[in-house]
Short mmCIF file of C-alpha atoms in Angstrom, two decimals:
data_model
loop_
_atom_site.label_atom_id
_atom_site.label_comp_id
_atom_site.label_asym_id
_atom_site.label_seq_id
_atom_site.Cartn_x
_atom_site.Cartn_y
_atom_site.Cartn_z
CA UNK A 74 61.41 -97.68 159.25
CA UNK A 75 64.74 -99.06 159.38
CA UNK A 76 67.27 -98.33 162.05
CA UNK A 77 69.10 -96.02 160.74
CA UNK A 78 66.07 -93.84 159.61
CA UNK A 79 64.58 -94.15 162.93
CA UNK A 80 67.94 -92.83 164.94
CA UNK A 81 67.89 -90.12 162.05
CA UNK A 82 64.49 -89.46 163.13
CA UNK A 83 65.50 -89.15 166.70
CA UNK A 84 68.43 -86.80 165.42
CA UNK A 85 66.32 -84.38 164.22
CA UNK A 86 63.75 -84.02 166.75
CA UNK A 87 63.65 -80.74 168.67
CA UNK A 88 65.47 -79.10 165.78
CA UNK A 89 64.92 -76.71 163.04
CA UNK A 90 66.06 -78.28 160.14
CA UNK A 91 66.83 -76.49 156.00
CA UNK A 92 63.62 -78.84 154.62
CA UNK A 93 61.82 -75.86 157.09
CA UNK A 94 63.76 -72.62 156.99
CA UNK A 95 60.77 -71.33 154.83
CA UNK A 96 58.47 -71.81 157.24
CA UNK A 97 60.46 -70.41 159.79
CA UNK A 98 61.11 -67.14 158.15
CA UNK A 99 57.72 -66.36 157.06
CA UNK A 100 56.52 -62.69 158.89
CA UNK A 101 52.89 -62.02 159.62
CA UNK A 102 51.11 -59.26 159.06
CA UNK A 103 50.41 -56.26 159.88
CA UNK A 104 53.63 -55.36 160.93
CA UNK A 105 54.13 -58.59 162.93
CA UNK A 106 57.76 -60.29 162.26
CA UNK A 107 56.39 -63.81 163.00
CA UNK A 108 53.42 -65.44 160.79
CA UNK A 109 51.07 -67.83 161.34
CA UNK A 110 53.12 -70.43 159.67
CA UNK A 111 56.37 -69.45 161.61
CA UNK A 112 54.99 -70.01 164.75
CA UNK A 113 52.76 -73.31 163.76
CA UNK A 114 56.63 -74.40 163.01
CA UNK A 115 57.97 -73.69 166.10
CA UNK A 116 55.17 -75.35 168.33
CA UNK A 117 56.12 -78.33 166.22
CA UNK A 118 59.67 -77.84 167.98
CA UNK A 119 57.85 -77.29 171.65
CA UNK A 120 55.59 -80.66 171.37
CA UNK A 121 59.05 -82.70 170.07
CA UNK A 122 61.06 -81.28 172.95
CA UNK A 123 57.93 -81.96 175.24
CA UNK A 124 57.46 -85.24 174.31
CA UNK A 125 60.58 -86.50 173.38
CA UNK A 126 59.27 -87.66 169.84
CA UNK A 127 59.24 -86.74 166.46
CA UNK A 128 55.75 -84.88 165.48
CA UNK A 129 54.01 -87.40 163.24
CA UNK A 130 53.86 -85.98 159.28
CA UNK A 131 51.62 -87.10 156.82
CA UNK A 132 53.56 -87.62 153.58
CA UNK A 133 51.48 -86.37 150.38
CA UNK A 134 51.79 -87.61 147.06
CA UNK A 135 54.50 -85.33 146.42
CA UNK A 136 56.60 -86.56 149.04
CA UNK A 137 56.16 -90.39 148.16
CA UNK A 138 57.12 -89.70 144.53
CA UNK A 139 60.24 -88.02 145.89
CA UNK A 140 61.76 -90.36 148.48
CA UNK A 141 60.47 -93.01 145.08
CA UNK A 142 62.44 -91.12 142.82
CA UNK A 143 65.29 -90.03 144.68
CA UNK A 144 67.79 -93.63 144.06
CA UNK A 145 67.42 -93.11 140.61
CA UNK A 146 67.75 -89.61 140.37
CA UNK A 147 71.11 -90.47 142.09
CA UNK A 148 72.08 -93.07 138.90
CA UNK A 149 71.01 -90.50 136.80
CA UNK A 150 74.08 -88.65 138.36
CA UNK A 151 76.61 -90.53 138.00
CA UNK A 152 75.55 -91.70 134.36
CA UNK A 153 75.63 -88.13 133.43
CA UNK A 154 78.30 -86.34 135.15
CA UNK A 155 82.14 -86.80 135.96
CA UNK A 156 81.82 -86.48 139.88
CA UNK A 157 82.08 -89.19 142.32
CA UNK A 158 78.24 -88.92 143.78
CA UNK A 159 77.47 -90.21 147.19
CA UNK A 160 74.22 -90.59 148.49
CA UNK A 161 73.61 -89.32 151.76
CA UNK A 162 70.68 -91.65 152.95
CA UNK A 163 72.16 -94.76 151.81
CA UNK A 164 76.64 -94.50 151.14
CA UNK A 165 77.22 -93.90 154.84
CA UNK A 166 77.33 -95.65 157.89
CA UNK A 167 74.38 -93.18 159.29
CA UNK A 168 71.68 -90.99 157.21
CA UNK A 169 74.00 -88.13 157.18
CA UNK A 170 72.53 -84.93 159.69
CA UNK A 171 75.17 -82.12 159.93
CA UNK A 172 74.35 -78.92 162.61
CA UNK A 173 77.73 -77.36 161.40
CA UNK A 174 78.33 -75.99 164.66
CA UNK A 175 74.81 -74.03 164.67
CA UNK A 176 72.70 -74.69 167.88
CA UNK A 177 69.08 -76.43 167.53
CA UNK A 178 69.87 -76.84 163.67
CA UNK A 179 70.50 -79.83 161.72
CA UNK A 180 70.92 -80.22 157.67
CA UNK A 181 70.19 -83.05 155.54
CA UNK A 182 71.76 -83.48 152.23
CA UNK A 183 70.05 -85.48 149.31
CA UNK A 184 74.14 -86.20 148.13
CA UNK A 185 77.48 -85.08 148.45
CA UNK A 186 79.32 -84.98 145.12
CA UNK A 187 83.31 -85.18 145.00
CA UNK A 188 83.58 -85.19 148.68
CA UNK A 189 82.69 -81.59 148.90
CA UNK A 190 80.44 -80.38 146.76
CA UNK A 191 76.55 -80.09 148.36
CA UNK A 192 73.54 -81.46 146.48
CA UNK A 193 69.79 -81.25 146.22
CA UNK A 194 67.43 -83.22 144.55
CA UNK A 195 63.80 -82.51 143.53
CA UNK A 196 62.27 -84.96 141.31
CA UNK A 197 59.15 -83.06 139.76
CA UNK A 198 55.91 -84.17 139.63
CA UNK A 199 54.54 -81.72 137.14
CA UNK A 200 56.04 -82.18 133.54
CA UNK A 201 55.22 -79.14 132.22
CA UNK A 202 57.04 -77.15 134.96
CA UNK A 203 60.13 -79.87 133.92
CA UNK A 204 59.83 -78.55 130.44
CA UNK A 205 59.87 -74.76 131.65
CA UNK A 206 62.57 -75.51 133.85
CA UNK A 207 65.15 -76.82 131.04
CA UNK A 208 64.57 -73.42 129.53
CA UNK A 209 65.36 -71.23 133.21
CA UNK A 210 68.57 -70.01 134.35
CA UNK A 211 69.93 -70.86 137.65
CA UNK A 212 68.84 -67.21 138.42
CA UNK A 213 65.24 -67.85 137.92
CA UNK A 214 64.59 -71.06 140.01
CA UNK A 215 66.38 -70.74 143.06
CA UNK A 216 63.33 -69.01 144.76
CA UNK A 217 61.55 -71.88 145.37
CA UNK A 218 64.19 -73.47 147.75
CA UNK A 219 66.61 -70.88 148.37
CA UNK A 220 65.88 -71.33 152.26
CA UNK A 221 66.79 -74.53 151.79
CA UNK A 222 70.14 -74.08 149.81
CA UNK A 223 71.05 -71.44 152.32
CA UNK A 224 70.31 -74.07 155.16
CA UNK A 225 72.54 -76.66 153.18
CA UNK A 226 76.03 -74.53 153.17
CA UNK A 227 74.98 -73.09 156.84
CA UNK A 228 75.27 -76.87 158.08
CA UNK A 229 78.45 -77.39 156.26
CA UNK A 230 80.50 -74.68 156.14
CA UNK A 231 83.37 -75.91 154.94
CA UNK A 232 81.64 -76.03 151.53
CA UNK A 233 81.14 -73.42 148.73
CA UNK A 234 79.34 -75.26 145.94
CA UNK A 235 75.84 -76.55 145.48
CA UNK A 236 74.11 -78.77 142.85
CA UNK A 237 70.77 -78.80 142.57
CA UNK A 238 69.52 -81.52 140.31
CA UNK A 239 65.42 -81.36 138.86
CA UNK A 240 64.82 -85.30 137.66
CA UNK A 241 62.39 -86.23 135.42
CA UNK A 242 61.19 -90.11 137.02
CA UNK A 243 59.50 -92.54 135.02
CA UNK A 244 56.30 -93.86 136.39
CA UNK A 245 55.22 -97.13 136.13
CA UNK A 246 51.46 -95.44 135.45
CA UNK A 247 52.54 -93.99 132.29
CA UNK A 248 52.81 -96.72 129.52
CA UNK A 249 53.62 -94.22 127.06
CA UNK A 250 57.17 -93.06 128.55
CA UNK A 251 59.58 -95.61 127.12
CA UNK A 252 62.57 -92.86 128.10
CA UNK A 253 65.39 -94.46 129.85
CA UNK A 254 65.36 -93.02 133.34
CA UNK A 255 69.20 -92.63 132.79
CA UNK A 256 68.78 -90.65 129.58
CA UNK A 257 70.39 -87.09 129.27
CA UNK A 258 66.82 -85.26 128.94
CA UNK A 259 65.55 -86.64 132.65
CA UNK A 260 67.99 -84.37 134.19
CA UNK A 261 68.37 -80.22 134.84
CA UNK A 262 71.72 -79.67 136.65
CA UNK A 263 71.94 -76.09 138.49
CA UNK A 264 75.08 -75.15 140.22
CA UNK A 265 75.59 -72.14 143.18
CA UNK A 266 77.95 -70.94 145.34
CA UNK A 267 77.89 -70.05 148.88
CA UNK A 268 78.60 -66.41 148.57
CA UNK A 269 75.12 -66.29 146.65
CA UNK A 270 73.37 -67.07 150.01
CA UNK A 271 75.22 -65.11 152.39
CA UNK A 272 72.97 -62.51 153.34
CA UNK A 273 70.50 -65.08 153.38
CA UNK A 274 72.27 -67.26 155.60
CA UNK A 275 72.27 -64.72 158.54
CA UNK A 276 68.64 -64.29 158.22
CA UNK A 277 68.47 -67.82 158.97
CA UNK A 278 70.31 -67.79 162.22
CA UNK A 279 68.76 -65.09 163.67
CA UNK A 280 65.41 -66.44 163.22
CA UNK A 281 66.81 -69.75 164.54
CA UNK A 282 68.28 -68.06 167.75
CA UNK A 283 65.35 -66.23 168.46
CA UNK A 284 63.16 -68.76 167.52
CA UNK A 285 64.02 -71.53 169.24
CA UNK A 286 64.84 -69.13 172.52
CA UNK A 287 60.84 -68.84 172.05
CA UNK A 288 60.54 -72.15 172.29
CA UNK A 289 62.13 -72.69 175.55
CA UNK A 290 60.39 -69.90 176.88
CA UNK A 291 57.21 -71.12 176.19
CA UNK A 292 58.41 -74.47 177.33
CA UNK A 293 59.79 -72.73 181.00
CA UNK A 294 57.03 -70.70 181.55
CA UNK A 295 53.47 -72.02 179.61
CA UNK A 296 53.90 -68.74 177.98
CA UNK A 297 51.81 -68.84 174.31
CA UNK A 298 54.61 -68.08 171.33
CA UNK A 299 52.76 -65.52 169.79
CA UNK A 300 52.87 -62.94 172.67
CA UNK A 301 56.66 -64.54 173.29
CA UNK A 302 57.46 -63.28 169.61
CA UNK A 303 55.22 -60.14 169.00
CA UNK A 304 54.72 -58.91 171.82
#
């Protein structure tokens, strides 16, 4: 790791960041308003304010593809559209972590377009779901990652726009794809607005104030989270 991505590291540990909103919001059952994968989260956030340390993650195959993809996804978007793109890892001094004024919460954004305007990348592994996705309305995909888009405008809330980009990469494993990586069809553009997330976004810091109050609890006291949270 660089420098930079290791004091970005360091930045995020002890916090709940958008990347993990999902997680955080999942209920259990039964009744219970925390799940399983809630509160597997938020021990995450007790053994990183414990130890003073990032928890170590195993990136998949998924996740290497990704961070692969991600600088020419970024091309892509300035081949392809008027606005002035920035990328947040790499056109700024630091990796760029934002709390917007929300205790034990940070936000990373893949890159800022026009100076404003929020964006997302996912670069897709599965083609077919690429080829379903050109033929989805914004309406129909935000599911997957709406706790994430809601996390984006909650840690910068002086913006109202998101674009969420779906890239097409070009492996070096797949002789047959001769596409330009800049061309047109590599790229889905989706575009929302903060009001879209509102309800959303208040969802998101509840769970994060009485989440992370868990966590110190449990941190205080040696207290288990699960009869901190349904008790």
């Amino acid at each position: 790791m660089t420098e930079r991505e290791i004091r970005w590291h360091k930045n995020r540990c002890g916090k709940v960041t958008s990347s993990s909103l999902a997680k955080l919001l999942t209920k259990g059952t039964k009744g219970k308003l925390w799940g399983d994968t809630a509160i597997s989260y938020l021990y995450e956030k007790v053994y990183e304010l414990e130890m003073g340390k990032p928890i170590r993650n195993e990136s998949n195959a998924n996740f290497r593809w990704g961070h692969e993809q991600e600088p020419m996804a970024i091309e892509w978007l300035k081949a392809n559209t008027m606005y002035d793109i920035k990328h947040c890892s790499e056109d700024f001094d630091e990796i760029r972590f934002t709390s917007g004024g929300v205790d034990d919460f940070g936000d990373s954004l893949d890159f800022l377009a026009d100076g404003n305007i929020l964006g997302e990348i996912k670069c897709v592994t599965s083609q077919s779901k690429f080829a379903k996705y050109k033929r989805c309305s914004k309406a129909d995909v935000v599911n997957e990652y709406a706790e994430q888009f809601s996390g984006h405008f909650l840690g910068n809330p002086n913006s109202d726009r998101l674009l969420y980009l779906v890239y097409d990469g070009q492996s070096d494993e797949d002789e047959m794809d001769n596409v330009d990586p800049l061309d047109p069809r590599r790229g889905i553009l989706f575009e929302y607005s903060r009001e879209e997330f509102e309800g959303l976004m208040n969802l998101d810091l509840e769970r994060i104030k009485v989440g992370m109050s868990a966590v110190r609890i449990c941190l205080e006291t040696g207290e288990k989270l699960e009869t901190i949270l349904n008790s």
